[in-house]
mmCIF file of C-alpha atoms and ligand atoms in Angstrom:
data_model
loop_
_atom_site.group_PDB
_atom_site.id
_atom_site.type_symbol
_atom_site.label_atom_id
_atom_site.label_comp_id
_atom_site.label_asym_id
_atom_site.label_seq_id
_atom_site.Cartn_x
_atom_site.Cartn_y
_atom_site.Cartn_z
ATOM 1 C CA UNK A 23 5.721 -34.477 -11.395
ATOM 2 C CA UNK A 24 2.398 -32.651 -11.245
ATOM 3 C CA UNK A 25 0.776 -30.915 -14.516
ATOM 4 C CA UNK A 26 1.150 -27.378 -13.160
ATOM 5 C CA UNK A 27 5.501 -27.199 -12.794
ATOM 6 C CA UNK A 28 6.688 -25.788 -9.706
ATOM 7 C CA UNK A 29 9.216 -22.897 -9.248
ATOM 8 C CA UNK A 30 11.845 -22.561 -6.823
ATOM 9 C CA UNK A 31 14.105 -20.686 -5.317
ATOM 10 C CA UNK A 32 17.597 -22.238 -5.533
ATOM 11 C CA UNK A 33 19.743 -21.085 -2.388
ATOM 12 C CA UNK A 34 23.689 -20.741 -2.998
ATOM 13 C CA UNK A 35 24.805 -23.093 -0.285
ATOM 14 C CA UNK A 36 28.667 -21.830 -0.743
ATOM 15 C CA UNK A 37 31.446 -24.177 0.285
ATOM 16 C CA UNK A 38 33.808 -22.928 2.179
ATOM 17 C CA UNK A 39 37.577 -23.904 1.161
ATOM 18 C CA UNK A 40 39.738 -25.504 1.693
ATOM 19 C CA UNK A 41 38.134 -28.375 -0.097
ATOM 20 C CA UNK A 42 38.399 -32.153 1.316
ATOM 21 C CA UNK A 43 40.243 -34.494 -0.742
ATOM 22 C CA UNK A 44 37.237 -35.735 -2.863
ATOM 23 C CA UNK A 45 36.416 -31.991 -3.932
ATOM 24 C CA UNK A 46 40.033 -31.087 -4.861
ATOM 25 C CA UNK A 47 39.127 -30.963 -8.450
ATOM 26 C CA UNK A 48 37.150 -28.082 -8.031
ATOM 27 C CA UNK A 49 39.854 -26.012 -6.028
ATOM 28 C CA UNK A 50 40.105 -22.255 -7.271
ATOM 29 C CA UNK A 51 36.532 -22.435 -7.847
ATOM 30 C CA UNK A 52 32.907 -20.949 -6.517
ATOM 31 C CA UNK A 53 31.078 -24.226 -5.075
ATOM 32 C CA UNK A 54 27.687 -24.314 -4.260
ATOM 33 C CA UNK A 55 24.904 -26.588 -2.802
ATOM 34 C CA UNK A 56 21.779 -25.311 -4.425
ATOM 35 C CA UNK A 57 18.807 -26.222 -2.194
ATOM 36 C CA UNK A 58 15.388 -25.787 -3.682
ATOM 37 C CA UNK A 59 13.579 -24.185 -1.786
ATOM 38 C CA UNK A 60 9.548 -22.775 -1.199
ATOM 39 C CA UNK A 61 10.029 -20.577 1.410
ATOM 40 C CA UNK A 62 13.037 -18.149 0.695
ATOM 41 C CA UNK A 63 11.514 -15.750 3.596
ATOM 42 C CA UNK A 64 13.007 -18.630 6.268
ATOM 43 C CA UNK A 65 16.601 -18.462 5.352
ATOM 44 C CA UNK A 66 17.530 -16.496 8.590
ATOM 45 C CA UNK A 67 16.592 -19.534 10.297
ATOM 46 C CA UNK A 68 19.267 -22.057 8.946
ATOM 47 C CA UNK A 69 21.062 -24.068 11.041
ATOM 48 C CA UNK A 70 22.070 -27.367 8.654
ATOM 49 C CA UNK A 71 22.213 -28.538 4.918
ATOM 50 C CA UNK A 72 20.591 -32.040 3.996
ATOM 51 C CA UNK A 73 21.691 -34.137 1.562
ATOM 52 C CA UNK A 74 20.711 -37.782 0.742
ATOM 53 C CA UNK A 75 23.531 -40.097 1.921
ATOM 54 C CA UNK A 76 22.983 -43.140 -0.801
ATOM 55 C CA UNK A 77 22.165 -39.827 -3.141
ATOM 56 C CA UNK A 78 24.228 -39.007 -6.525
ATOM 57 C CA UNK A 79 24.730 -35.879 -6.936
ATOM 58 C CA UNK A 80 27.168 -34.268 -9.422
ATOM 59 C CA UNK A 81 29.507 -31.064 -9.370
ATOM 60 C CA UNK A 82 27.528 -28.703 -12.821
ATOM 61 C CA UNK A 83 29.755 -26.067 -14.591
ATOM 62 C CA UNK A 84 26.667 -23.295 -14.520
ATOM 63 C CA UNK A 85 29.194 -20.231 -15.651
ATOM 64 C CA UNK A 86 32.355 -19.136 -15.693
ATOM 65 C CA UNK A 87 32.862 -18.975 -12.530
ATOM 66 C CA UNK A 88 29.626 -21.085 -10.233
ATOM 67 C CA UNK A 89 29.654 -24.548 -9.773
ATOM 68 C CA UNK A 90 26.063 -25.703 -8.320
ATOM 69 C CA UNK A 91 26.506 -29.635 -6.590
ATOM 70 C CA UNK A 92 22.507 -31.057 -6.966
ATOM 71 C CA UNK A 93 21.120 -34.506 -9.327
ATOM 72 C CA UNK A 94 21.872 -34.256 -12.751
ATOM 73 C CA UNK A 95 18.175 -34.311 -13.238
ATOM 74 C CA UNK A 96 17.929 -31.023 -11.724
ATOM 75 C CA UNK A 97 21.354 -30.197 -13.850
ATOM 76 C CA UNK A 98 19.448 -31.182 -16.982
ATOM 77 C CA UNK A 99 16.194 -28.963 -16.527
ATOM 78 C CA UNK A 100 18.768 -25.823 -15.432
ATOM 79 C CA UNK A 101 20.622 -26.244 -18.412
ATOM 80 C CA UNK A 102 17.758 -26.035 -20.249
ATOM 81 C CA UNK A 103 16.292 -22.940 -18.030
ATOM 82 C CA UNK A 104 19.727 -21.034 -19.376
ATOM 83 C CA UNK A 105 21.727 -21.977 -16.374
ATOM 84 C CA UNK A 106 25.250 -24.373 -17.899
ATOM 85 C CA UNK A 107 28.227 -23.043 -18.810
ATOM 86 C CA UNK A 108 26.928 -25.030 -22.699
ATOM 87 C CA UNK A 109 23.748 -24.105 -23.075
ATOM 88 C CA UNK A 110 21.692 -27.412 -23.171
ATOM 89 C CA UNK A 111 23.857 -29.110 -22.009
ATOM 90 C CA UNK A 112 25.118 -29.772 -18.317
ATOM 91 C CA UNK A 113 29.057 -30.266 -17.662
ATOM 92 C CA UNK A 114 30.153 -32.284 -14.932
ATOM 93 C CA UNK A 115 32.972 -32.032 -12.996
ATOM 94 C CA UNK A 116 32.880 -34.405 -10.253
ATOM 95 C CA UNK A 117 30.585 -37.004 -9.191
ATOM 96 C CA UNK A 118 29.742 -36.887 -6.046
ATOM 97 C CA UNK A 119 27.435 -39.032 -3.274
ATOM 98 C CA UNK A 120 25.524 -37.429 -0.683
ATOM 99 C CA UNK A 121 28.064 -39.463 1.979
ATOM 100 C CA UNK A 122 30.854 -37.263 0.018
ATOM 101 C CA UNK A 123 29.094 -34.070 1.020
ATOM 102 C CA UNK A 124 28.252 -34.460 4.330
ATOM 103 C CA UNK A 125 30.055 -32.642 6.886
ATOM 104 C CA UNK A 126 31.066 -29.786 4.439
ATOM 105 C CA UNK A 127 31.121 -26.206 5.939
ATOM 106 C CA UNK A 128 28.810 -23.652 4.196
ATOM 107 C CA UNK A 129 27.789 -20.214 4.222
ATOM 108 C CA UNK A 130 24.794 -19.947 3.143
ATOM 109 C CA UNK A 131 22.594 -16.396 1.992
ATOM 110 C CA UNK A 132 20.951 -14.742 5.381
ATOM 111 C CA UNK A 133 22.028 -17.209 7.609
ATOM 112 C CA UNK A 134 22.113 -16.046 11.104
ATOM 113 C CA UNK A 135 24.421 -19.385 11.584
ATOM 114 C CA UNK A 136 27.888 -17.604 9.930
ATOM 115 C CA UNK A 137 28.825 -21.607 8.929
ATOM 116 C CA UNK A 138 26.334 -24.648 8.627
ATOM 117 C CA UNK A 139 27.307 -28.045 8.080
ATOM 118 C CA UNK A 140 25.805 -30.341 5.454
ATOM 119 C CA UNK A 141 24.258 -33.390 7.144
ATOM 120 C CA UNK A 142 22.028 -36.571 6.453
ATOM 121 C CA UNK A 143 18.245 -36.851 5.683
ATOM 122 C CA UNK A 144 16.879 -40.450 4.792
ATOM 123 C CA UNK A 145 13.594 -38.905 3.494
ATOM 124 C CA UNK A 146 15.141 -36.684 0.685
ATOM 125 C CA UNK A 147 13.232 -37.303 -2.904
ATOM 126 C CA UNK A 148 15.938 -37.451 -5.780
ATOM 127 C CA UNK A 149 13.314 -36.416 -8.594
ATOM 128 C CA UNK A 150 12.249 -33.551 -6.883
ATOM 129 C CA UNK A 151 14.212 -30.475 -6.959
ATOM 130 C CA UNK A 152 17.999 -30.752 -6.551
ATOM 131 C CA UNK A 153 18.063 -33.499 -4.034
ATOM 132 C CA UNK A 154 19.870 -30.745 -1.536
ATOM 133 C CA UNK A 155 17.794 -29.475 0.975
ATOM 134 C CA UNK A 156 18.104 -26.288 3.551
ATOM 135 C CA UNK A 157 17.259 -27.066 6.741
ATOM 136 C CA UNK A 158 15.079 -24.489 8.911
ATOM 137 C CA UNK A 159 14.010 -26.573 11.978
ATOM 138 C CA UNK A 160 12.063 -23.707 13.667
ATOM 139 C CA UNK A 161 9.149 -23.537 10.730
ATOM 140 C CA UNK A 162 9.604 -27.262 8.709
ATOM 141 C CA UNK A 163 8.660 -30.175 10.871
ATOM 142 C CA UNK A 164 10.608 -32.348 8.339
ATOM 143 C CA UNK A 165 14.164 -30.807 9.124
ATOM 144 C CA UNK A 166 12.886 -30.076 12.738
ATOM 145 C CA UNK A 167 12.608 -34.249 13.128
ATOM 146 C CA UNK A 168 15.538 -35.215 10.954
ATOM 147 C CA UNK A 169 17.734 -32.621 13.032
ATOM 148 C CA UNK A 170 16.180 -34.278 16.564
ATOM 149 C CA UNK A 171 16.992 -37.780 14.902
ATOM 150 C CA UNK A 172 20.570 -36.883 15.119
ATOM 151 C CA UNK A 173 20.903 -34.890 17.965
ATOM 152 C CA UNK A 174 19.082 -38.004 20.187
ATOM 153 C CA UNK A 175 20.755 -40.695 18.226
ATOM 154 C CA UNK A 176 24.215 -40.822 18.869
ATOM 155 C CA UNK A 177 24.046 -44.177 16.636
ATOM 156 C CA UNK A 178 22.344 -42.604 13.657
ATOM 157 C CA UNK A 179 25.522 -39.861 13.640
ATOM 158 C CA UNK A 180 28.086 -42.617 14.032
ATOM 159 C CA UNK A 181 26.664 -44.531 11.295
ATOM 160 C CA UNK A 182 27.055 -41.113 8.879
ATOM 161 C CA UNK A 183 30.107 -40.225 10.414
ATOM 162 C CA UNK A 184 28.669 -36.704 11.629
ATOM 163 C CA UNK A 185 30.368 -34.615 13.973
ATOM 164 C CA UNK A 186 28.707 -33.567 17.333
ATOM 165 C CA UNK A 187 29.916 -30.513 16.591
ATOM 166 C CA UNK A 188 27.988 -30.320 13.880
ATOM 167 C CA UNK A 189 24.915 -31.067 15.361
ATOM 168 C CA UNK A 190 25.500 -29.682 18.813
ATOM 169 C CA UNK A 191 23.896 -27.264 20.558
ATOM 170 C CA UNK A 192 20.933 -27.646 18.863
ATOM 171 C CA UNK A 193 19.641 -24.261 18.497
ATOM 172 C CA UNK A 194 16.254 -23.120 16.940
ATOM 173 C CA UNK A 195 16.240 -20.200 15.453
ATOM 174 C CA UNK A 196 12.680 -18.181 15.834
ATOM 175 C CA UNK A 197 12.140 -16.572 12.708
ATOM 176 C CA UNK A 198 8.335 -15.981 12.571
ATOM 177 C CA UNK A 199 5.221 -15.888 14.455
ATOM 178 C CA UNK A 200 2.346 -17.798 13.917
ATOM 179 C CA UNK A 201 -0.859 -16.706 16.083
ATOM 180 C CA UNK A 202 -1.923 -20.004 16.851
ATOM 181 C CA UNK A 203 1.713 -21.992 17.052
ATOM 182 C CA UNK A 204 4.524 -19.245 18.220
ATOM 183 C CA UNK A 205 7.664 -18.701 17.488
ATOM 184 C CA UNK A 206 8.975 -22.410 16.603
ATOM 185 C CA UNK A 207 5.803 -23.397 14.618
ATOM 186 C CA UNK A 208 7.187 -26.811 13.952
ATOM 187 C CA UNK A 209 8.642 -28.255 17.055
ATOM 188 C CA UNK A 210 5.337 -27.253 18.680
ATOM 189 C CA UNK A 211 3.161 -29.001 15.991
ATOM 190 C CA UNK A 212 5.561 -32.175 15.881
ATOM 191 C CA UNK A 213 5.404 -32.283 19.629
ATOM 192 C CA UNK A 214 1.687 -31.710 19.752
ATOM 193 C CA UNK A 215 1.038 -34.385 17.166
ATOM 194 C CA UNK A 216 3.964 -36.939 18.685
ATOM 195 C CA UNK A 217 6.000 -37.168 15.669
ATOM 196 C CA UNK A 218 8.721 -39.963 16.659
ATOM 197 C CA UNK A 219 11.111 -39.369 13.888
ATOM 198 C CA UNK A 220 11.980 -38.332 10.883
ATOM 199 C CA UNK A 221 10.804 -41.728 9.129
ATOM 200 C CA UNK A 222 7.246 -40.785 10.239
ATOM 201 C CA UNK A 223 5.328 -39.620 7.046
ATOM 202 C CA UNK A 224 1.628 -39.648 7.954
ATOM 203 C CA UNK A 225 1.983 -37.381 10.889
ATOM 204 C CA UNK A 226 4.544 -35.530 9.125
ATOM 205 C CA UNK A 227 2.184 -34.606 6.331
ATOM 206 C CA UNK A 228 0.205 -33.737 8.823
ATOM 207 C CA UNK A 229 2.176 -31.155 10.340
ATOM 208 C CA UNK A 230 2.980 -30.187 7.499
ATOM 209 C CA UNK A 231 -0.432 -29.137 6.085
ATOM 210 C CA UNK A 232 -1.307 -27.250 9.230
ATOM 211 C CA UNK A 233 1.902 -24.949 9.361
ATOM 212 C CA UNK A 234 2.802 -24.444 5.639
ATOM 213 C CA UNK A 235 -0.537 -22.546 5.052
ATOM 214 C CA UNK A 236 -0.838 -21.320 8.300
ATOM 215 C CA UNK A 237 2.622 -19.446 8.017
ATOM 216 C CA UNK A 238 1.705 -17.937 5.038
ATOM 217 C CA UNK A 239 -1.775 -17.023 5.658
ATOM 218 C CA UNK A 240 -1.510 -15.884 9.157
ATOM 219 C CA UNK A 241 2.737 -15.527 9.684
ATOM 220 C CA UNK A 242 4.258 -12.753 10.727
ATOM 221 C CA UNK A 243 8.385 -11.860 10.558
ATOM 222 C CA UNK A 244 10.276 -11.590 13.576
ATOM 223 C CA UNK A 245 13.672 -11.141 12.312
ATOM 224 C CA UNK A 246 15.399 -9.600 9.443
ATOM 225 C CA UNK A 247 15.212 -6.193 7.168
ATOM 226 C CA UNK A 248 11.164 -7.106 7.043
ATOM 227 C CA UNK A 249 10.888 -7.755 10.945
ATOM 228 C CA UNK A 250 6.619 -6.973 11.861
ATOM 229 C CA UNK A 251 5.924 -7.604 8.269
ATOM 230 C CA UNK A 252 3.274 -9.992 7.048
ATOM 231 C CA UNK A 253 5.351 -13.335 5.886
ATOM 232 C CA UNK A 254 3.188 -12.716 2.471
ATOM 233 C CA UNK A 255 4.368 -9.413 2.293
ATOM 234 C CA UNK A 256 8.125 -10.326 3.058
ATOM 235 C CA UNK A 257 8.264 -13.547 0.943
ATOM 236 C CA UNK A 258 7.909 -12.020 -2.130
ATOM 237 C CA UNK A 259 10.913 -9.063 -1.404
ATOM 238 C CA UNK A 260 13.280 -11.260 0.072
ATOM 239 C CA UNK A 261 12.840 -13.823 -2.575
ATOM 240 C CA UNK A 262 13.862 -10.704 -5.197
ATOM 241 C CA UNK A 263 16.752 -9.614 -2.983
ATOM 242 C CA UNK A 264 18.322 -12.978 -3.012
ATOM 243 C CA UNK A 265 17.836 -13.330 -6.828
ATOM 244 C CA UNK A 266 19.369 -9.496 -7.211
ATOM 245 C CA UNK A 267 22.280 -9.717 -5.116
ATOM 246 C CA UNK A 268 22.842 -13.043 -6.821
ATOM 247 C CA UNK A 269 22.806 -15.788 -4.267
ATOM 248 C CA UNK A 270 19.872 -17.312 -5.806
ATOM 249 C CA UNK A 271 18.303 -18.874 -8.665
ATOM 250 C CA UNK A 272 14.867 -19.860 -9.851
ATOM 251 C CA UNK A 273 14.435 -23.448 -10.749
ATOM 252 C CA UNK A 274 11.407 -24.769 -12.423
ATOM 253 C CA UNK A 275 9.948 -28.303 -13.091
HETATM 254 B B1 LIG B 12 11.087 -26.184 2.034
HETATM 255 P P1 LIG B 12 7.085 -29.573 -2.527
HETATM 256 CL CL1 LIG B 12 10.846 -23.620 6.397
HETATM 257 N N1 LIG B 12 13.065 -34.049 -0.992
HETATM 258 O O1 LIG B 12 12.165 -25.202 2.286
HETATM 259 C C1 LIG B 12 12.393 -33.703 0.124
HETATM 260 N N2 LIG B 12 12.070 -32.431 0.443
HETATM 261 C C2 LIG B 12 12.444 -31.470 -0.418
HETATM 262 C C3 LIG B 12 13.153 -31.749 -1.607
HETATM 263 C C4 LIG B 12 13.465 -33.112 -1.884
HETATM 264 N N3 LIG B 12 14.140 -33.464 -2.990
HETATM 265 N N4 LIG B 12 13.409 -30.591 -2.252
HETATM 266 C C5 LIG B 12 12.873 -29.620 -1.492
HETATM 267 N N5 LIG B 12 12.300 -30.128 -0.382
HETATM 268 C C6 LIG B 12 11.599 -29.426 0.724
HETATM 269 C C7 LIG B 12 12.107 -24.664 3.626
HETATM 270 C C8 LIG B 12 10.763 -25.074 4.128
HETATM 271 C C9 LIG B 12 10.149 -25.951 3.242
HETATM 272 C C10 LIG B 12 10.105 -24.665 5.287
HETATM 273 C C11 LIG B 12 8.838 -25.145 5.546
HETATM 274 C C12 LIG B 12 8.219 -26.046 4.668
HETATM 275 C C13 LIG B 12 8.889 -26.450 3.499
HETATM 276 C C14 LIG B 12 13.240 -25.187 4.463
HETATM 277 N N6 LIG B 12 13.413 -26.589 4.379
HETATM 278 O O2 LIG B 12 8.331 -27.316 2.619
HETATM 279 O O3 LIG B 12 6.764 -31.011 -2.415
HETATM 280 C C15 LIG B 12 11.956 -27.978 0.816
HETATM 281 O O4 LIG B 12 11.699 -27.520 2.128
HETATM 282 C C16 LIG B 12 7.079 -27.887 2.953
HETATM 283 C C17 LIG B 12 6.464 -28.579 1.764
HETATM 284 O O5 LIG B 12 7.698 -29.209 -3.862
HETATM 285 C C18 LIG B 12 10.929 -27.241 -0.052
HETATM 286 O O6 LIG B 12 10.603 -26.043 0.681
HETATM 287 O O7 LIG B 12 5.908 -28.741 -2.181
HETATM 288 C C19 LIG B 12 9.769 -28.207 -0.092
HETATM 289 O O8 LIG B 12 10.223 -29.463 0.428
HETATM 290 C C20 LIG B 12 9.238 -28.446 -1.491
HETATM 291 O O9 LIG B 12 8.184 -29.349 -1.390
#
């Protein structure tokens, strides 16, 4: 962790009953993945959920009613940020491994996608953030690769047990422009750079350095209630929105 903490936005992945067999304990109940995200402008653009498959994760009584699924790590610095049902001190319900999750339908906060599917990432950090991820292929080139890993590798979906369905048709959402890279910023960058998979970090950082300021600098919205807006204008209202009408959090560490 870095001397300066970092603050998040956690998205309200919600999961949408009927729960499978190793949820059933939490029937009756408001489940959530909470994804930690950066860049709470993007969220019309999500088309998937990551989780780490070897991952733990845990089911946290935050109130009365939420339960957020993410690492008890994460569970332990919320509880402590005023968000567990005992203050201090995180409550869990269930415990849960990323293989557990995936496959679970969600609706997730301005999602053009009405239902997304949690699915596998082998790159996912577990000390950083919640260990849940949102995917947004068109403008990160990590979910862009992870999600072309599994759409061109029938093996690597057998092997996790995913669904085509779930994966299938893989559809980018363009969200926002960037002058210099379009409306897909990150398939064009991994493409330009050659990024083989998901597995490949150098190039990934890479991409990721020239889009992530780039976006913000020079982005502009192409979708949504701030549609021809600056993404530094929008970022900032959306981000309140979500944490107004509820379906987010912040999250610092
Ligand atoms: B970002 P930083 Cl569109 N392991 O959200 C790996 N990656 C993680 C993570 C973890 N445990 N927790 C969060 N992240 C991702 C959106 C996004 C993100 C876009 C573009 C770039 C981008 C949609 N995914 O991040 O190391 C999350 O993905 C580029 C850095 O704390 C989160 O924001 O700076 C970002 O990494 C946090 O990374």
């Amino acid at each position: 962790e870095g001397v300066q903490p970092q603050e998040y936005v956690l998205i309200k992945m919600e999961v949408v009953p009927p729960f499978p067999p190793n949820l059933k304990a939490l029937e009756g109940r408001k489940v959530y993945l909470a994804a930690a995200t950066l860049r709470p402008e993007t969220m019309y653009g999500q088309t998937n959920c990551w989780v780490l498959p070897d991952g733990k994760y845990g089911a946290f009584e935050i109130n009365d009613t939420d339960v957020f699924v993410l690492t008890s790590r994460a569970a332990l610095n919320l509880a402590y940020q005023g968000l567990s049902k005992v203050p201090e001190k995180p409550t869990c319900l269930a415990e849960l491994s990323g293989n557990d999750l995936i496959g679970l339908p969600l609706k997730s906060p301005l999602s053009f996608n009405d239902v997304i599917y949690a699915l596998p990432m082998l790159t996912i950090l577990t000390d950083k953030g919640t260990g849940i991820v949102t995917s947004v292929p068109s403008d990160s080139p990590d979910d862009f690769m992870a999600l072309q890993d599994l759409v061109s590798k029938p093996a690597l979906r057998q092997k996790f047990g995913v669904k085509d369905e779930w994966v299938l048709p893989f559809n980018i959402i363009p969200i926002i422009n960037i002058p210099e890279f379009g409306d897909k910023s990150a398939e064009k960058v991994c493409l330009d750079l050659k990024i083989k998979s998901q597995n490949d970090k150098e190039k990934l950082a890479e991409a990721k350095r020239m889009t992530y300021l780039k976006g913000f600098t020079d982005g502009t919205m192409i979708v949504g209630e701030f549609n021809g807006r600056k993404v530094q204008e929008a970022k900032p209202l959306i981000k309140k929105q979500l944490l107004e009408e509820g379906t987010a959090v912040l999250y610092s560490e």
